[in-house]
């Protein structure tokens, strides 16, 4: 609305709805119908699908344990941990959780791409 130089009062007048309705839309308490969203997009000279939700598919990232990777690479667990801490491997990383502890993340797909 800022880009269009229009406020909630003007939008409510243009759409023929109450100011409280527009306020609820803006706060996320309610949502205009698809037809109303298309109408608002037309009024504001936006693409018809401007207000459509973008759905990003969420898929679980398969991981490997440090122990599994060490076995596959023929290296010791401490060597893999050190490599992850030092950011030597493109397929994983370490997150320091306390002064002497780390959590490790190894992306199985990337590991296979690089090492297998």
Short mmCIF file of C-alpha atoms in Angstrom, two decimals:
data_model
loop_
_atom_site.label_atom_id
_atom_site.label_comp_id
_atom_site.label_asym_id
_atom_site.label_seq_id
_atom_site.Cartn_x
_atom_site.Cartn_y
_atom_site.Cartn_z
CA UNK A 1 0.00 0.00 0.00
CA UNK A 2 2.92 2.33 0.68
CA UNK A 3 4.21 1.81 -2.87
CA UNK A 4 0.74 2.64 -4.17
CA UNK A 5 0.47 5.72 -1.92
CA UNK A 6 -2.82 4.52 -0.44
CA UNK A 7 -3.85 4.09 3.20
CA UNK A 8 -6.31 1.74 4.90
CA UNK A 9 -9.12 4.32 4.89
CA UNK A 10 -8.82 4.85 1.13
CA UNK A 11 -8.62 1.12 0.46
CA UNK A 12 -11.75 0.50 2.54
CA UNK A 13 -13.61 3.20 0.58
CA UNK A 14 -12.46 1.86 -2.80
CA UNK A 15 -13.35 -1.74 -1.90
CA UNK A 16 -16.62 -0.88 -0.20
CA UNK A 17 -15.68 -2.49 3.10
CA UNK A 18 -15.27 -1.11 6.61
CA UNK A 19 -11.98 0.26 7.90
CA UNK A 20 -11.97 -2.47 10.55
CA UNK A 21 -12.17 -5.11 7.79
CA UNK A 22 -9.09 -3.67 6.08
CA UNK A 23 -7.37 -3.45 9.47
CA UNK A 24 -8.07 -7.16 10.06
CA UNK A 25 -6.65 -8.00 6.62
CA UNK A 26 -3.50 -6.04 7.38
CA UNK A 27 -3.01 -7.63 10.81
CA UNK A 28 -3.65 -11.13 9.48
CA UNK A 29 -6.73 -11.65 11.66
CA UNK A 30 -8.79 -12.31 8.53
CA UNK A 31 -8.20 -12.63 4.82
CA UNK A 32 -10.10 -11.27 1.84
CA UNK A 33 -11.63 -13.78 -0.55
CA UNK A 34 -9.77 -14.64 -3.73
CA UNK A 35 -12.22 -12.52 -5.73
CA UNK A 36 -11.64 -9.58 -3.38
CA UNK A 37 -7.85 -10.01 -3.60
CA UNK A 38 -8.08 -9.95 -7.39
CA UNK A 39 -10.25 -6.82 -7.18
CA UNK A 40 -7.72 -5.11 -4.89
CA UNK A 41 -4.87 -6.10 -7.22
CA UNK A 42 -6.75 -4.56 -10.16
CA UNK A 43 -7.45 -1.36 -8.21
CA UNK A 44 -3.78 -1.06 -7.28
CA UNK A 45 -2.60 -1.93 -10.82
CA UNK A 46 -0.90 -5.12 -9.64
CA UNK A 47 -0.78 -8.53 -11.29
CA UNK A 48 -3.96 -10.51 -10.70
CA UNK A 49 -2.13 -13.20 -8.70
CA UNK A 50 -0.10 -10.68 -6.65
CA UNK A 51 -1.70 -11.76 -3.36
CA UNK A 52 -1.55 -15.50 -4.02
CA UNK A 53 0.41 -17.46 -1.48
CA UNK A 54 3.71 -18.84 -2.67
CA UNK A 55 3.98 -22.44 -1.56
CA UNK A 56 7.49 -23.73 -1.10
CA UNK A 57 7.59 -27.50 -0.82
CA UNK A 58 9.29 -28.59 2.36
CA UNK A 59 11.16 -31.82 2.20
CA UNK A 60 13.24 -33.26 4.96
CA UNK A 61 16.96 -33.10 4.29
CA UNK A 62 18.48 -36.52 4.73
CA UNK A 63 21.55 -36.48 6.95
CA UNK A 64 24.40 -38.78 7.85
CA UNK A 65 26.07 -39.13 11.22
CA UNK A 66 29.74 -38.34 11.74
CA UNK A 67 30.27 -42.02 12.52
CA UNK A 68 28.66 -43.11 9.22
CA UNK A 69 30.79 -40.66 7.23
CA UNK A 70 33.97 -41.70 9.04
CA UNK A 71 33.27 -45.34 8.16
CA UNK A 72 32.48 -44.53 4.51
CA UNK A 73 35.64 -42.45 4.13
CA UNK A 74 37.91 -44.74 6.12
CA UNK A 75 38.77 -41.94 8.55
CA UNK A 76 38.42 -41.52 12.28
CA UNK A 77 35.45 -39.77 13.88
CA UNK A 78 37.71 -37.03 15.34
CA UNK A 79 39.16 -36.36 11.88
CA UNK A 80 35.69 -35.86 10.38
CA UNK A 81 34.66 -33.67 13.32
CA UNK A 82 37.79 -31.53 12.95
CA UNK A 83 37.19 -31.18 9.20
CA UNK A 84 33.61 -30.05 9.82
CA UNK A 85 34.70 -27.58 12.49
CA UNK A 86 37.38 -26.18 10.15
CA UNK A 87 34.85 -25.98 7.27
CA UNK A 88 36.93 -28.29 5.06
CA UNK A 89 34.02 -30.33 3.73
CA UNK A 90 31.44 -28.88 1.28
CA UNK A 91 28.77 -31.32 2.44
CA UNK A 92 28.56 -30.46 6.12
CA UNK A 93 29.30 -28.10 8.97
CA UNK A 94 29.68 -27.88 12.74
CA UNK A 95 27.83 -25.59 15.11
CA UNK A 96 29.50 -24.78 18.42
CA UNK A 97 26.98 -25.35 21.20
CA UNK A 98 29.28 -24.71 24.16
CA UNK A 99 32.96 -24.07 24.77
CA UNK A 100 34.04 -27.60 23.88
CA UNK A 101 30.98 -29.11 22.19
CA UNK A 102 29.68 -29.03 18.62
CA UNK A 103 26.64 -30.30 16.74
CA UNK A 104 27.32 -31.67 13.27
CA UNK A 105 25.17 -31.52 10.16
CA UNK A 106 26.07 -33.64 7.14
CA UNK A 107 23.85 -33.43 4.06
CA UNK A 108 23.62 -36.99 2.70
CA UNK A 109 22.82 -35.92 -0.87
CA UNK A 110 25.76 -33.51 -1.05
CA UNK A 111 28.05 -36.08 0.57
CA UNK A 112 27.16 -38.61 -2.13
CA UNK A 113 27.69 -36.01 -4.88
CA UNK A 114 31.17 -35.12 -3.64
CA UNK A 115 32.51 -38.34 -2.17
CA UNK A 116 30.88 -41.31 -3.87
#
